[in-house]
Amino acid sequence: DTAVSQTPKYLVTQMGNDKSIKCEQNLGHDTMYWYKQDSKKFLKIMFSYNNKELIINETVPNRFSPKSPDKAHLNLHINSLELGDSAVYFCASSQDVGRGELFFGEGSRLTVL
Amino acid sequence: GIQVEQSPPDLILQEGANSTLRCNFSDSVNNLQWFHQNPWGQLINLFYIPSGTKQNGRLSATTVATERYSLLYISSSQTTDSGVYFCAVDPLYSGAGSYQLTFGKGTKLSVIP
């Protein structure tokens, strides 16, 4: 069973569209994250949720809106997509804030045309 | 914020060779992890090692927290070891209630047969 799963794995869309990426973890972790990996492979945190509550919100355009319906799920919705949003988005989870290993999903490659 | 520097940025090895990857960080840390991103883009946990030494098969890691560095050793390298190796740290003073792994830029390893 996949511990952290994301869907879809690939997403190709036009500028201006709205898209969502879903993430689920079955590890029983309390904390989930979204990371963005750019074309130079640099990984940067975007959001962090602990028990459905937002605890980290890095400098991310407000076109990006995370939603956590429960502690096992953290979805990412992106409005009005721009070319610069093209990247690989990784979901991750850890046992608790500041504790335990970070486990990543397989990534979702978003291409904006 | 904390600075994480990995060296070398690129490494080419003949299959069977040994190598050492280094991660320097600029401030005290709670946690340190090593990840391998394989050529398919998956981020795989290698070690969760805020201090001390751990071994897992042909790989081992050592973190000397007081001197702010960590080393990843790969022995008898195989072509499947190719990919990018990331070090990530959680600063000791990342703020109340936050857990923010900061990634280095990675070491790209190519193992040739």
Coordinates of N, CA, C and O in Angstrom, one line a residue, chain B:
Chain B
G1 N 17.3 32.9 7.1 CA 17.0 31.5 7.4 C 18.3 30.7 7.3 O 19.3 31.1 6.9
I2 N 18.1 29.4 7.7 CA 19.2 28.5 7.7 C 19.7 28.2 6.2 O 18.9 28.2 5.3
Q3 N 21.0 28.1 6.1 CA 21.6 27.8 4.8 C 22.0 26.3 4.8 O 22.6 25.9 5.8
V4 N 21.7 25.6 3.7 CA 22.1 24.2 3.6 C 22.9 24.1 2.3 O 22.4 24.4 1.2
E5 N 24.2 23.7 2.4 CA 25.0 23.5 1.2 C 25.5 22.1 1.1 O 26.0 21.5 2.0
Q6 N 25.3 21.6 -0.1 CA 25.7 20.2 -0.4 C 26.8 20.2 -1.4 O 26.9 21.0 -2.3
S7 N 27.7 19.3 -1.2 CA 28.8 19.1 -2.1 C 29.2 17.7 -2.3 O 29.0 16.9 -1.4
P8 N 29.7 17.3 -3.5 CA 29.8 18.2 -4.7 C 28.4 18.3 -5.4 O 27.5 17.6 -5.1
P9 N 28.2 19.3 -6.2 CA 27.0 19.4 -6.9 C 26.7 18.3 -7.9 O 25.6 17.9 -8.1
D10 N 27.8 17.8 -8.5 CA 27.7 16.7 -9.5 C 28.8 15.7 -9.2 O 29.9 16.1 -8.9
L11 N 28.5 14.5 -9.4 CA 29.5 13.4 -9.2 C 29.2 12.3 -10.2 O 28.1 11.8 -10.4
I12 N 30.3 11.9 -10.9 CA 30.2 10.7 -11.8 C 31.1 9.6 -11.3 O 32.3 9.9 -11.0
L13 N 30.5 8.4 -11.1 CA 31.3 7.3 -10.6 C 31.2 6.1 -11.5 O 30.2 5.9 -12.2
Q14 N 32.3 5.4 -11.5 CA 32.3 4.1 -12.1 C 31.6 3.1 -11.2 O 31.7 3.2 -9.9
E15 N 30.8 2.2 -11.7 CA 30.1 1.2 -10.9 C 31.2 0.5 -10.0 O 32.2 0.1 -10.5
G16 N 30.8 0.3 -8.7 CA 31.7 -0.3 -7.8 C 32.5 0.6 -6.9 O 33.1 0.2 -5.9
A17 N 32.6 1.9 -7.3 CA 33.4 2.9 -6.6 C 32.6 3.3 -5.3 O 31.4 3.1 -5.2
N18 N 33.4 3.9 -4.4 CA 32.8 4.5 -3.2 C 32.7 6.0 -3.3 O 33.5 6.6 -4.1
S19 N 31.8 6.6 -2.5 CA 31.8 8.1 -2.6 C 31.3 8.6 -1.2 O 30.6 7.9 -0.5
T20 N 31.5 9.9 -1.0 CA 31.1 10.6 0.2 C 30.4 11.9 -0.3 O 31.0 12.7 -1.0
L21 N 29.2 12.1 0.2 CA 28.5 13.3 -0.1 C 28.4 14.1 1.2 O 28.2 13.5 2.3
R22 N 28.5 15.4 1.1 CA 28.6 16.3 2.3 C 27.4 17.3 2.3 O 27.0 17.8 1.3
C23 N 27.0 17.5 3.5 CA 25.9 18.5 3.7 C 26.3 19.4 4.9 O 26.6 18.9 6.0
N24 N 26.5 20.7 4.6 CA 26.9 21.7 5.7 C 25.6 22.5 5.9 O 24.9 22.9 5.0
F25 N 25.4 22.8 7.2 CA 24.3 23.7 7.5 C 24.7 24.8 8.5 O 25.7 24.6 9.3
S26 N 24.0 25.9 8.4 CA 24.6 27.1 9.0 C 24.1 27.4 10.4 O 24.6 28.3 11.1
D27 N 23.2 26.5 10.9 CA 22.6 26.8 12.3 C 22.3 25.5 12.9 O 22.3 24.4 12.3
S28 N 21.9 25.5 14.2 CA 21.6 24.3 14.9 C 20.3 23.7 14.4 O 19.4 24.5 14.0
V29 N 20.2 22.4 14.4 CA 19.0 21.7 13.8 C 18.4 20.7 14.7 O 19.0 20.2 15.6
N30 N 17.0 20.6 14.6 CA 16.3 19.6 15.3 C 16.4 18.2 14.6 O 16.6 17.2 15.2
N31 N 16.3 18.3 13.3 CA 16.2 17.1 12.5 C 17.1 17.2 11.2 O 17.2 18.3 10.7
L32 N 17.5 16.1 10.7 CA 18.2 16.1 9.4 C 17.8 14.8 8.7 O 17.8 13.7 9.3
Q33 N 17.5 14.9 7.5 CA 17.2 13.8 6.7 C 18.0 13.8 5.4 O 18.2 14.8 4.8
W34 N 18.2 12.6 4.9 CA 18.8 12.4 3.6 C 17.7 11.7 2.7 O 17.1 10.7 3.1
F35 N 17.6 12.2 1.5 CA 16.7 11.6 0.5 C 17.4 11.3 -0.8 O 18.4 12.0 -1.1
H36 N 16.9 10.3 -1.5 CA 17.3 10.0 -2.8 C 16.2 10.3 -3.8 O 15.1 9.7 -3.6
Q37 N 16.4 11.1 -4.8 CA 15.4 11.3 -5.8 C 15.9 10.5 -7.0 O 16.9 10.8 -7.7
N38 N 15.1 9.4 -7.3 CA 15.6 8.6 -8.4 C 15.3 9.2 -9.8 O 14.6 10.2 -9.8
P39 N 15.7 8.6 -10.9 CA 15.5 9.2 -12.2 C 14.0 9.3 -12.6 O 13.7 10.1 -13.5
W40 N 13.2 8.6 -11.9 CA 11.7 8.7 -12.1 C 11.1 9.8 -11.3 O 9.9 10.0 -11.3
G41 N 11.9 10.5 -10.5 CA 11.3 11.6 -9.7 C 10.9 11.3 -8.3 O 10.5 12.2 -7.6
Q42 N 10.9 10.0 -7.9 CA 10.4 9.7 -6.6 C 11.4 10.1 -5.5 O 12.7 9.9 -5.7
L43 N 10.9 10.6 -4.4 CA 11.8 11.0 -3.3 C 11.7 9.9 -2.2 O 10.7 9.7 -1.6
I44 N 12.9 9.3 -2.0 CA 12.9 8.1 -1.1 C 13.7 8.5 0.1 O 14.8 9.0 0.0
N45 N 13.1 8.1 1.3 CA 13.9 8.4 2.5 C 15.1 7.5 2.6 O 14.9 6.3 2.4
L46 N 16.2 8.0 3.0 CA 17.4 7.2 3.2 C 17.7 7.1 4.7 O 17.7 6.1 5.3
F47 N 17.8 8.3 5.3 CA 18.2 8.4 6.7 C 17.5 9.5 7.4 O 17.4 10.6 6.8
Y48 N 17.0 9.3 8.6 CA 16.6 10.3 9.5 C 17.6 10.4 10.6 O 17.7 9.5 11.4
I49 N 18.5 11.4 10.6 CA 19.7 11.3 11.4 C 20.1 12.7 11.9 O 21.1 13.3 11.4
P50 N 19.4 13.2 12.9 CA 19.8 14.5 13.5 C 21.2 14.4 14.2 O 21.8 15.5 14.4
S51 N 21.7 13.2 14.6 CA 23.0 13.1 15.1 C 23.4 11.6 15.0 O 22.6 10.7 14.9
G52 N 24.7 11.4 15.2 CA 25.2 10.0 15.2 C 25.4 9.4 13.8 O 25.5 10.1 12.8
T53 N 25.5 8.1 13.8 CA 25.8 7.3 12.6 C 24.8 6.2 12.5 O 24.4 5.6 13.4
K54 N 24.3 6.0 11.2 CA 23.4 5.0 10.9 C 23.9 4.3 9.6 O 24.5 4.9 8.8
Q55 N 23.5 3.0 9.5 CA 23.9 2.3 8.3 C 22.7 1.5 7.8 O 21.9 1.0 8.6
N56 N 22.6 1.4 6.5 CA 21.6 0.7 5.8 C 22.1 0.1 4.6 O 22.2 0.7 3.5
G57 N 22.6 -1.2 4.7 CA 23.2 -1.8 3.5 C 24.5 -1.2 3.1 O 25.4 -0.9 3.9
R58 N 24.5 -0.8 1.8 CA 25.7 -0.1 1.3 C 25.8 1.4 1.6 O 26.8 2.0 1.4
L59 N 24.8 1.9 2.2 CA 24.7 3.3 2.6 C 24.9 3.5 4.1 O 24.4 2.7 4.9
S60 N 25.6 4.5 4.4 CA 25.6 4.9 5.8 C 25.7 6.5 5.9 O 26.0 7.1 4.9
A61 N 25.3 7.0 7.0 CA 25.3 8.4 7.2 C 25.8 8.8 8.6 O 25.6 8.0 9.6
T62 N 26.5 9.9 8.7 CA 27.0 10.4 10.0 C 26.6 11.9 10.0 O 26.9 12.6 9.1
T63 N 26.1 12.3 11.2 CA 25.8 13.7 11.4 C 26.6 14.2 12.6 O 26.4 13.5 13.7
V64 N 27.4 15.2 12.5 CA 28.0 15.8 13.6 C 27.4 17.2 13.9 O 27.7 18.2 13.3
A65 N 26.4 17.1 14.7 CA 25.5 18.3 14.9 C 26.3 19.5 15.4 O 26.0 20.6 15.0
T66 N 27.3 19.2 16.3 CA 28.0 20.3 16.9 C 28.9 21.1 15.9 O 29.2 22.2 16.1
E67 N 29.2 20.3 14.8 CA 30.1 21.0 13.8 C 29.2 21.3 12.5 O 29.8 21.7 11.5
R68 N 28.0 21.0 12.6 CA 27.0 21.4 11.6 C 27.3 20.8 10.2 O 27.4 21.5 9.2
Y69 N 27.5 19.5 10.2 CA 27.6 18.8 8.9 C 27.1 17.4 9.0 O 27.0 16.8 10.1
S70 N 26.8 16.9 7.9 CA 26.4 15.4 7.8 C 27.1 14.9 6.5 O 27.3 15.6 5.5
L71 N 27.4 13.6 6.6 CA 28.0 12.9 5.4 C 27.2 11.7 5.1 O 26.7 11.0 6.0
L72 N 27.1 11.5 3.8 CA 26.4 10.3 3.3 C 27.5 9.5 2.5 O 28.1 10.0 1.6
Y73 N 27.7 8.2 3.0 CA 28.6 7.3 2.3 C 27.9 6.3 1.4 O 26.9 5.7 1.9
I74 N 28.4 6.2 0.2 CA 27.8 5.1 -0.7 C 29.0 4.2 -1.0 O 30.0 4.7 -1.6
S75 N 28.9 3.0 -0.7 CA 29.9 2.0 -1.0 C 29.5 1.1 -2.1 O 28.3 0.9 -2.3
S76 N 30.5 0.7 -2.9 CA 30.2 -0.3 -4.0 C 29.0 0.2 -4.9 O 28.0 -0.5 -5.0
S77 N 29.1 1.4 -5.4 CA 28.0 2.0 -6.0 C 27.5 1.2 -7.2 O 28.2 0.4 -7.9
Q78 N 26.2 1.3 -7.4 CA 25.5 0.6 -8.5 C 24.8 1.6 -9.4 O 24.5 2.7 -8.9
T79 N 24.4 1.2 -10.6 CA 23.8 2.1 -11.5 C 22.4 2.6 -10.9 O 22.0 3.7 -11.2
T80 N 21.8 1.8 -10.1 CA 20.5 2.2 -9.5 C 20.7 3.2 -8.4 O 19.7 3.8 -7.9
D81 N 21.9 3.5 -8.0 CA 22.2 4.6 -7.1 C 22.1 6.0 -7.8 O 22.1 7.0 -7.1
S82 N 22.0 6.0 -9.1 CA 22.0 7.3 -9.8 C 20.8 8.1 -9.4 O 19.7 7.5 -9.0
G83 N 20.9 9.4 -9.5 CA 19.8 10.3 -9.1 C 20.4 11.5 -8.3 O 21.6 11.8 -8.4
V84 N 19.5 12.2 -7.7 CA 19.9 13.3 -6.9 C 19.7 13.0 -5.4 O 18.7 12.5 -5.0
Y85 N 20.7 13.3 -4.6 CA 20.7 13.1 -3.2 C 20.5 14.5 -2.5 O 21.3 15.4 -2.7
F86 N 19.5 14.5 -1.7 CA 19.1 15.8 -1.0 C 19.3 15.6 0.5 O 19.0 14.6 1.1
C87 N 19.9 16.6 1.1 CA 19.9 16.8 2.6 C 18.9 17.8 2.9 O 18.7 18.8 2.2
A88 N 18.2 17.6 4.0 CA 17.2 18.5 4.5 C 17.2 18.7 6.0 O 17.4 17.7 6.7
V89 N 17.1 19.9 6.5 CA 17.2 20.1 7.9 C 16.1 20.9 8.4 O 15.5 21.7 7.7
D90 N 15.8 20.7 9.7 CA 14.7 21.5 10.4 C 15.5 22.3 11.4 O 16.0 21.8 12.4
P91 N 15.5 23.6 11.2 CA 16.2 24.5 12.1 C 15.7 24.4 13.5 O 14.5 24.3 13.8
L92 N 16.6 24.5 14.5 CA 16.2 24.4 15.9 C 15.3 25.5 16.3 O 14.4 25.4 17.1
Y93 N 15.5 26.7 15.7 CA 14.7 27.8 16.0 C 13.8 28.2 14.9 O 13.7 29.4 14.4
S94 N 13.1 27.2 14.4 CA 12.2 27.5 13.2 C 10.9 28.1 13.6 O 10.1 28.5 12.8
G95 N 10.7 28.3 14.9 CA 9.5 29.0 15.3 C 8.5 28.1 16.0 O 8.5 26.9 15.7
A96 N 7.8 28.6 17.0 CA 6.9 27.8 17.8 C 5.8 27.1 16.9 O 5.2 27.8 16.1
G97 N 5.7 25.8 17.0 CA 4.7 25.1 16.3 C 5.0 24.8 14.8 O 4.2 24.3 14.1
S98 N 6.2 25.2 14.4 CA 6.5 25.0 12.9 C 7.5 23.9 12.7 O 8.3 23.6 13.6
Y99 N 7.5 23.3 11.6 CA 8.4 22.3 11.3 C 8.7 22.5 9.8 O 7.8 22.2 9.0
Q100 N 9.8 23.0 9.5 CA 10.0 23.4 8.1 C 11.3 22.9 7.6 O 12.4 23.6 7.8
L101 N 11.3 21.7 7.0 CA 12.5 21.2 6.4 C 13.0 22.1 5.3 O 12.2 22.4 4.4
T102 N 14.2 22.5 5.4 CA 14.9 23.3 4.3 C 15.8 22.4 3.6 O 16.7 21.7 4.2
F103 N 15.7 22.3 2.3 CA 16.5 21.4 1.5 C 17.7 22.1 0.9 O 17.7 23.3 0.6
G104 N 18.8 21.3 0.8 CA 19.9 21.7 0.0 C 19.6 21.6 -1.5 O 18.5 21.1 -1.8
K105 N 20.5 22.0 -2.3 CA 20.3 21.9 -3.8 C 20.6 20.6 -4.3 O 20.3 20.3 -5.5
G106 N 21.1 19.7 -3.5 CA 21.3 18.3 -4.0 C 22.6 18.0 -4.6 O 23.4 18.9 -5.1
T107 N 23.0 16.8 -4.6 CA 24.2 16.3 -5.4 C 23.6 15.3 -6.4 O 22.9 14.3 -6.1
K108 N 23.9 15.6 -7.7 CA 23.5 14.7 -8.7 C 24.6 13.7 -9.0 O 25.7 14.0 -9.3
L109 N 24.2 12.4 -8.7 CA 25.1 11.3 -8.9 C 24.8 10.5 -10.1 O 23.6 10.1 -10.3
S110 N 25.8 10.2 -10.9 CA 25.6 9.4 -12.1 C 26.6 8.2 -11.9 O 27.8 8.4 -11.8
V111 N 26.1 7.0 -11.9 CA 26.9 5.8 -11.8 C 26.9 5.1 -13.1 O 25.9 4.7 -13.6
I112 N 28.1 5.0 -13.7 CA 28.2 4.4 -15.1 C 28.7 3.0 -15.0 O 29.6 2.7 -14.2
P113 N 28.2 2.1 -15.9 CA 28.6 0.7 -15.8 C 30.0 0.5 -16.3 O 30.6 1.4 -17.0

